[in-house]
XYZ file of C-alpha atoms in Angstrom:
405
model
C -16.597 161.093 -136.599
C -20.295 161.176 -137.597
C -20.897 164.119 -134.739
C -19.426 167.647 -134.687
C -18.861 170.388 -131.532
C -20.132 173.884 -131.877
C -19.348 175.859 -129.064
C -21.107 179.607 -128.452
C -18.905 182.043 -126.870
C -15.164 183.235 -126.821
C -14.196 183.850 -123.246
C -12.342 181.270 -121.209
C -15.531 179.497 -120.595
C -15.584 178.395 -124.557
C -11.399 178.120 -124.750
C -11.140 175.049 -122.160
C -14.452 173.832 -123.802
C -12.670 173.695 -126.873
C -9.166 172.074 -125.058
C -12.064 169.225 -123.756
C -12.558 168.724 -126.964
C -9.544 168.732 -128.537
C -7.990 166.158 -125.757
C -10.968 164.237 -126.301
C -11.022 163.487 -129.282
C -8.267 165.499 -131.705
C -10.830 167.257 -133.860
C -11.125 170.991 -133.893
C -14.608 172.420 -132.914
C -15.577 175.440 -134.344
C -16.705 178.297 -132.193
C -19.403 181.216 -132.607
C -18.549 184.920 -130.880
C -19.914 188.086 -130.601
C -16.420 189.734 -129.701
C -13.063 188.760 -130.220
C -11.716 187.971 -126.572
C -7.654 187.053 -126.023
C -8.969 183.456 -124.247
C -9.419 182.255 -128.168
C -7.348 184.225 -129.959
C -4.222 183.038 -131.723
C -5.387 178.917 -130.951
C -4.332 175.943 -133.487
C -7.356 173.726 -131.580
C -10.392 175.256 -132.750
C -11.898 177.279 -135.209
C -14.057 180.563 -134.562
C -16.076 183.234 -136.004
C -17.560 186.175 -135.103
C -20.985 187.476 -135.281
C -21.629 191.036 -133.850
C -25.197 191.082 -132.901
C -24.980 187.489 -131.690
C -26.455 188.456 -128.311
C -29.935 189.725 -130.190
C -32.316 185.919 -129.947
C -32.914 186.544 -133.764
C -29.892 186.720 -135.237
C -28.541 183.801 -132.533
C -31.151 181.461 -133.749
C -30.934 182.086 -137.697
C -26.879 181.856 -137.079
C -26.485 178.680 -135.345
C -28.934 177.158 -138.293
C -27.613 178.794 -140.744
C -24.115 176.381 -139.470
C -25.810 173.366 -139.019
C -27.585 173.659 -142.651
C -23.326 174.311 -143.845
C -22.336 171.551 -142.106
C -22.199 167.982 -143.346
C -22.519 166.161 -139.410
C -25.415 164.302 -138.831
C -25.376 164.964 -135.561
C -23.676 168.625 -133.376
C -23.336 168.566 -130.458
C -23.772 172.408 -129.156
C -22.420 173.219 -126.252
C -23.626 177.076 -124.236
C -20.513 179.197 -122.100
C -23.545 181.845 -120.643
C -26.731 182.238 -119.157
C -28.446 184.108 -122.120
C -26.966 181.605 -124.858
C -28.510 178.537 -122.797
C -31.619 180.555 -122.432
C -32.373 181.206 -125.826
C -31.463 177.267 -127.025
C -33.411 175.789 -124.280
C -35.943 179.085 -125.432
C -36.631 178.196 -128.869
C -36.131 174.512 -129.297
C -38.690 173.880 -131.586
C -37.193 176.339 -134.400
C -33.434 174.936 -133.170
C -31.744 172.685 -137.001
C -32.642 168.812 -135.781
C -28.921 167.921 -136.028
C -28.810 169.850 -132.823
C -28.366 167.629 -129.225
C -27.287 169.356 -125.689
C -28.040 168.990 -122.926
C -29.912 172.151 -120.421
C -32.109 172.412 -118.061
C -35.596 173.639 -119.129
C -36.581 177.391 -119.813
C -38.329 176.898 -116.194
C -35.444 175.793 -114.666
C -33.433 177.828 -115.728
C -35.492 180.967 -115.378
C -35.664 180.480 -111.491
C -31.478 179.977 -111.161
C -31.130 182.824 -113.838
C -32.931 185.431 -111.984
C -31.746 185.820 -108.431
C -34.864 187.287 -107.031
C -36.698 184.168 -108.094
C -33.684 181.607 -107.486
C -33.409 182.788 -103.720
C -37.450 182.955 -102.920
C -37.947 179.835 -105.091
C -35.312 177.617 -102.900
C -35.501 179.069 -99.537
C -37.500 176.254 -98.388
C -35.152 173.377 -99.992
C -32.211 171.457 -98.534
C -30.187 174.398 -99.669
C -29.179 177.582 -97.292
C -28.588 180.874 -98.398
C -27.096 184.129 -96.407
C -30.103 186.912 -94.986
C -30.959 188.746 -98.363
C -33.345 191.728 -99.595
C -34.263 192.387 -102.588
C -34.436 196.000 -103.378
C -35.536 197.934 -106.803
C -33.314 201.025 -106.608
C -35.895 202.915 -109.102
C -38.508 202.992 -106.070
C -37.478 202.340 -103.092
C -35.263 204.110 -100.576
C -32.073 203.218 -98.739
C -33.843 203.121 -95.480
C -35.529 200.179 -95.741
C -31.665 198.445 -96.557
C -31.500 196.753 -92.742
C -28.135 194.752 -93.077
C -25.393 195.480 -91.110
C -21.783 196.548 -93.461
C -20.177 194.805 -95.050
C -23.104 194.497 -97.578
C -22.814 192.799 -100.870
C -24.957 194.238 -103.956
C -25.850 192.106 -107.030
C -27.876 192.445 -109.516
C -31.047 189.894 -109.058
C -31.583 190.010 -113.692
C -27.458 189.115 -114.721
C -28.728 188.747 -118.369
C -29.843 191.974 -118.472
C -27.243 193.849 -115.883
C -24.314 192.278 -118.143
C -25.718 193.781 -121.379
C -25.579 196.818 -120.056
C -22.517 199.174 -119.461
C -22.887 202.274 -117.112
C -20.626 204.299 -114.678
C -19.293 202.469 -111.640
C -20.427 199.394 -112.839
C -19.166 196.471 -111.184
C -19.763 193.008 -111.159
C -20.323 192.285 -107.541
C -20.439 195.760 -105.228
C -19.075 194.778 -101.793
C -19.807 197.899 -99.650
C -18.521 199.441 -96.246
C -20.369 202.143 -95.429
C -23.320 204.126 -96.026
C -21.981 206.532 -97.981
C -20.161 203.998 -100.358
C -23.939 203.011 -100.638
C -25.461 205.860 -101.592
C -22.967 205.774 -104.209
C -23.405 202.614 -105.964
C -27.752 202.893 -105.972
C -27.031 205.907 -107.408
C -25.103 205.013 -110.273
C -27.506 201.976 -110.603
C -30.346 204.272 -110.745
C -29.510 206.490 -113.269
C -28.278 203.158 -115.288
C -30.909 201.623 -117.577
C -30.900 198.857 -115.044
C -34.738 198.403 -114.226
C -35.379 195.257 -112.633
C -34.522 194.302 -108.960
C -30.967 194.111 -107.025
C -30.151 191.657 -104.143
C -28.734 192.356 -101.464
C -27.021 190.286 -98.522
C -25.004 190.045 -95.457
C -21.411 189.742 -96.166
C -20.728 186.019 -94.809
C -16.976 186.903 -92.960
C -13.685 185.340 -93.974
C -11.179 185.889 -96.497
C -11.578 183.978 -100.171
C -10.452 180.798 -99.048
C -14.284 180.571 -97.077
C -15.657 180.007 -100.916
C -16.138 176.664 -102.353
C -17.127 175.616 -106.033
C -18.882 172.582 -106.796
C -19.554 171.586 -110.411
C -22.100 168.721 -111.319
C -23.131 166.878 -114.324
C -26.956 165.431 -114.558
C -27.527 162.673 -117.520
C -30.120 163.212 -120.207
C -32.698 161.481 -117.613
C -31.851 164.149 -114.894
C -29.688 162.445 -113.125
C -26.843 163.668 -111.327
C -24.278 161.592 -112.041
C -20.800 163.997 -111.463
C -20.147 166.016 -108.388
C -16.752 167.875 -107.376
C -16.203 170.105 -104.335
C -13.388 172.128 -104.665
C -12.246 175.033 -101.535
C -11.476 178.751 -103.882
C -7.845 180.491 -102.288
C -8.309 183.196 -104.247
C -10.630 185.212 -106.528
C -9.905 187.044 -109.323
C -9.739 191.003 -108.251
C -10.909 193.199 -111.159
C -14.487 194.708 -111.304
C -15.408 192.513 -113.919
C -14.332 189.628 -113.022
C -14.856 189.236 -108.681
C -16.674 186.337 -108.117
C -14.537 183.963 -110.619
C -11.730 181.546 -108.988
C -8.445 182.433 -109.775
C -7.097 179.749 -107.604
C -8.549 176.158 -105.980
C -8.285 173.063 -105.036
C -10.606 170.053 -105.427
C -10.460 167.767 -102.279
C -9.734 170.471 -100.006
C -11.074 172.029 -97.310
C -9.100 174.464 -94.696
C -12.720 174.402 -92.425
C -14.708 172.202 -90.249
C -17.962 172.182 -92.566
C -19.410 168.817 -93.542
C -18.638 168.419 -97.169
C -20.323 165.319 -97.366
C -23.581 166.293 -96.093
C -23.428 169.331 -98.543
C -22.973 166.941 -101.214
C -25.621 164.976 -100.660
C -27.738 167.957 -100.450
C -26.691 169.581 -103.750
C -27.445 165.938 -105.383
C -31.058 165.984 -104.088
C -31.217 169.433 -105.264
C -30.556 168.826 -108.956
C -32.328 165.503 -108.771
C -35.824 167.436 -107.282
C -35.930 169.921 -109.671
C -35.172 167.978 -112.484
C -31.833 169.435 -113.532
C -29.834 168.408 -116.659
C -26.507 169.189 -118.110
C -23.759 170.725 -116.085
C -24.240 174.002 -113.129
C -21.689 175.230 -111.621
C -23.146 175.883 -107.517
C -20.682 178.871 -105.499
C -21.259 178.578 -101.995
C -19.435 180.579 -99.221
C -19.028 178.473 -95.451
C -19.874 180.629 -92.532
C -17.935 179.507 -89.858
C -21.032 180.787 -87.425
C -23.693 178.139 -87.700
C -21.567 175.537 -89.792
C -22.896 175.511 -93.338
C -22.735 176.466 -96.211
C -24.670 179.173 -97.829
C -25.400 179.012 -101.532
C -24.315 182.143 -102.961
C -25.664 180.699 -106.659
C -26.489 178.812 -109.490
C -24.943 178.595 -113.024
C -26.900 177.074 -115.592
C -24.097 175.786 -117.377
C -20.419 174.774 -116.830
C -17.974 177.523 -114.680
C -15.135 179.076 -115.177
C -12.883 177.547 -113.310
C -14.421 174.170 -114.497
C -11.557 172.282 -116.607
C -10.267 170.954 -113.494
C -12.361 168.063 -113.010
C -11.022 166.443 -116.525
C -8.274 166.053 -115.315
C -9.804 164.073 -112.281
C -11.241 162.418 -115.083
C -14.591 163.631 -116.282
C -13.457 165.476 -119.683
C -16.889 167.735 -119.639
C -17.131 167.294 -123.369
C -16.641 163.385 -123.814
C -19.309 163.274 -120.680
C -21.740 164.382 -123.122
C -20.810 162.922 -125.713
C -21.090 159.154 -124.138
C -24.047 160.420 -122.511
C -26.117 161.795 -125.723
C -24.500 160.680 -128.965
C -23.319 157.117 -127.909
C -26.125 156.280 -125.304
C -23.705 155.409 -122.507
C -24.654 154.496 -118.987
C -22.582 157.960 -116.863
C -21.043 156.185 -114.146
C -21.892 158.218 -110.919
C -18.678 160.203 -109.372
C -17.880 161.793 -106.150
C -14.765 163.291 -107.459
C -12.515 164.046 -104.088
C -9.161 163.540 -105.350
C -7.483 166.513 -105.210
C -6.035 168.778 -108.300
C -4.515 172.824 -107.738
C -6.471 175.031 -110.724
C -4.505 178.562 -111.249
C -4.962 181.132 -113.292
C -2.248 182.877 -112.049
C 1.477 183.130 -111.572
C 3.338 181.176 -108.375
C 3.905 184.606 -107.030
C 0.620 185.416 -106.705
C -0.156 182.622 -105.096
C 2.694 183.388 -102.656
C 1.815 186.662 -101.935
C -1.833 187.521 -101.760
C -3.336 184.220 -100.700
C -4.339 184.830 -97.291
C -5.068 180.943 -95.975
C -1.452 179.885 -94.795
C -2.685 176.320 -95.040
C -4.532 176.403 -98.269
C -1.131 178.546 -99.757
C 1.478 175.691 -98.533
C -0.813 172.687 -100.293
C -1.460 174.934 -103.685
C 2.481 175.316 -103.755
C 3.303 172.133 -102.992
C 0.549 170.313 -105.351
C 2.144 173.016 -108.064
C 5.326 171.802 -107.016
C 4.274 167.779 -107.877
C 2.741 169.553 -110.682
C -0.138 168.716 -110.258
C -1.570 171.689 -111.172
C -4.296 172.633 -114.639
C -3.596 175.697 -115.744
C -7.126 176.093 -117.820
C -5.841 178.114 -121.011
C -2.475 176.239 -121.067
C -3.075 172.987 -123.567
C -0.509 171.650 -125.111
C -1.098 171.075 -128.253
C -1.411 174.452 -128.616
C 1.248 175.138 -130.058
C 1.017 178.883 -131.275
C 4.194 181.589 -130.710
C 1.666 184.450 -130.410
C -0.382 182.630 -127.812
C 2.127 182.234 -125.633
C 3.387 185.294 -125.509
C -0.083 186.451 -125.237
C -0.255 184.285 -121.985
C 2.911 185.561 -120.511
C 2.057 188.813 -120.766
C -1.750 188.183 -119.482
C -0.222 186.376 -115.814
C 2.009 189.715 -115.756
C -0.467 191.477 -115.508
C -2.120 190.020 -112.628
C 0.502 191.365 -110.083
C -0.709 194.844 -111.445
C -4.378 193.382 -110.654
C -4.025 191.985 -108.093
C -1.639 195.222 -105.886
C -4.636 197.698 -107.431
C -7.396 195.161 -106.239
C -10.042 197.684 -104.988
C -11.492 194.061 -103.634
C -9.942 193.641 -100.363
């Protein structure tokens, strides 16, 4: 091979991208992460190193450039797994080693997506629909400004800054059911080092099965070439993971929303903003007006995006074909059914609230039409096998004690 693959990160996203690389080319990619995470431990399909200060922009640039200088490959496909790294790459393209090849949106586009206040305000007149939203400064503004009925949702506008902080009571997303809860949450955030706006939104009614996920790939010419549309049956339940899909089925829809129209809206939106590379669109279906409300667009593949690989779109191969081999990428809407699950079958049986979704999920599981992103048949390490089994058992405790009802 006349190219190499460098993946930035050590989480679940990084693991399945390494898996895509190995499954497509039988080569081990190299990963650079800030810290050791269970998702990439004890793996035989990748090599990994850690840099404690990898979150710092200058250290990040120096570290990946040093790797390029030591690597004899002519080309290095550079893959980001989070917004921080994506932003660093796009912002510093003139400082990066010329060996690096990547497909990411411009820094201007990234900033309209990663900051949720800018995102909603910039695209409020686009073809996409959004929930009712208030922008709130917990350090300056009074709670009386919040005129959204309970339950409501609170999340940070500046995700990158928020993710780097640690404070009492911190959640990735807050679902708030009363004024007392609201006051407590806002006090904790006010007393923290987070100094940007909060997004306060109406909670769109419905359980997890009203959530939908779309993965898109726009080629180097900013044309959307691949798009999926999956119904989420269950999301993760820990405070740091709520908002991430735990179980989904591509090609599934138990409600009456117009999926074809929403797919068309997403494709047109991505083409209009000149997007490049992978993105994930998080949505919730609102049965009150029969519209899909966009919650956020991640400027990268999402934690659960591996499910498009068994649908014929290996995430690494599509980038290699586009960027290195200069092949024309076929335009595809991925409609076939496939089940993705991070959790054991017993969790689906016990906790999935949508009975039609549950029935289909168990049917697909029985037919072995299922993908488990963290389990690769080529990754034969007994320590990893035990680690994954322990993680599956831990899910029973997480769902039993979930704060997100």
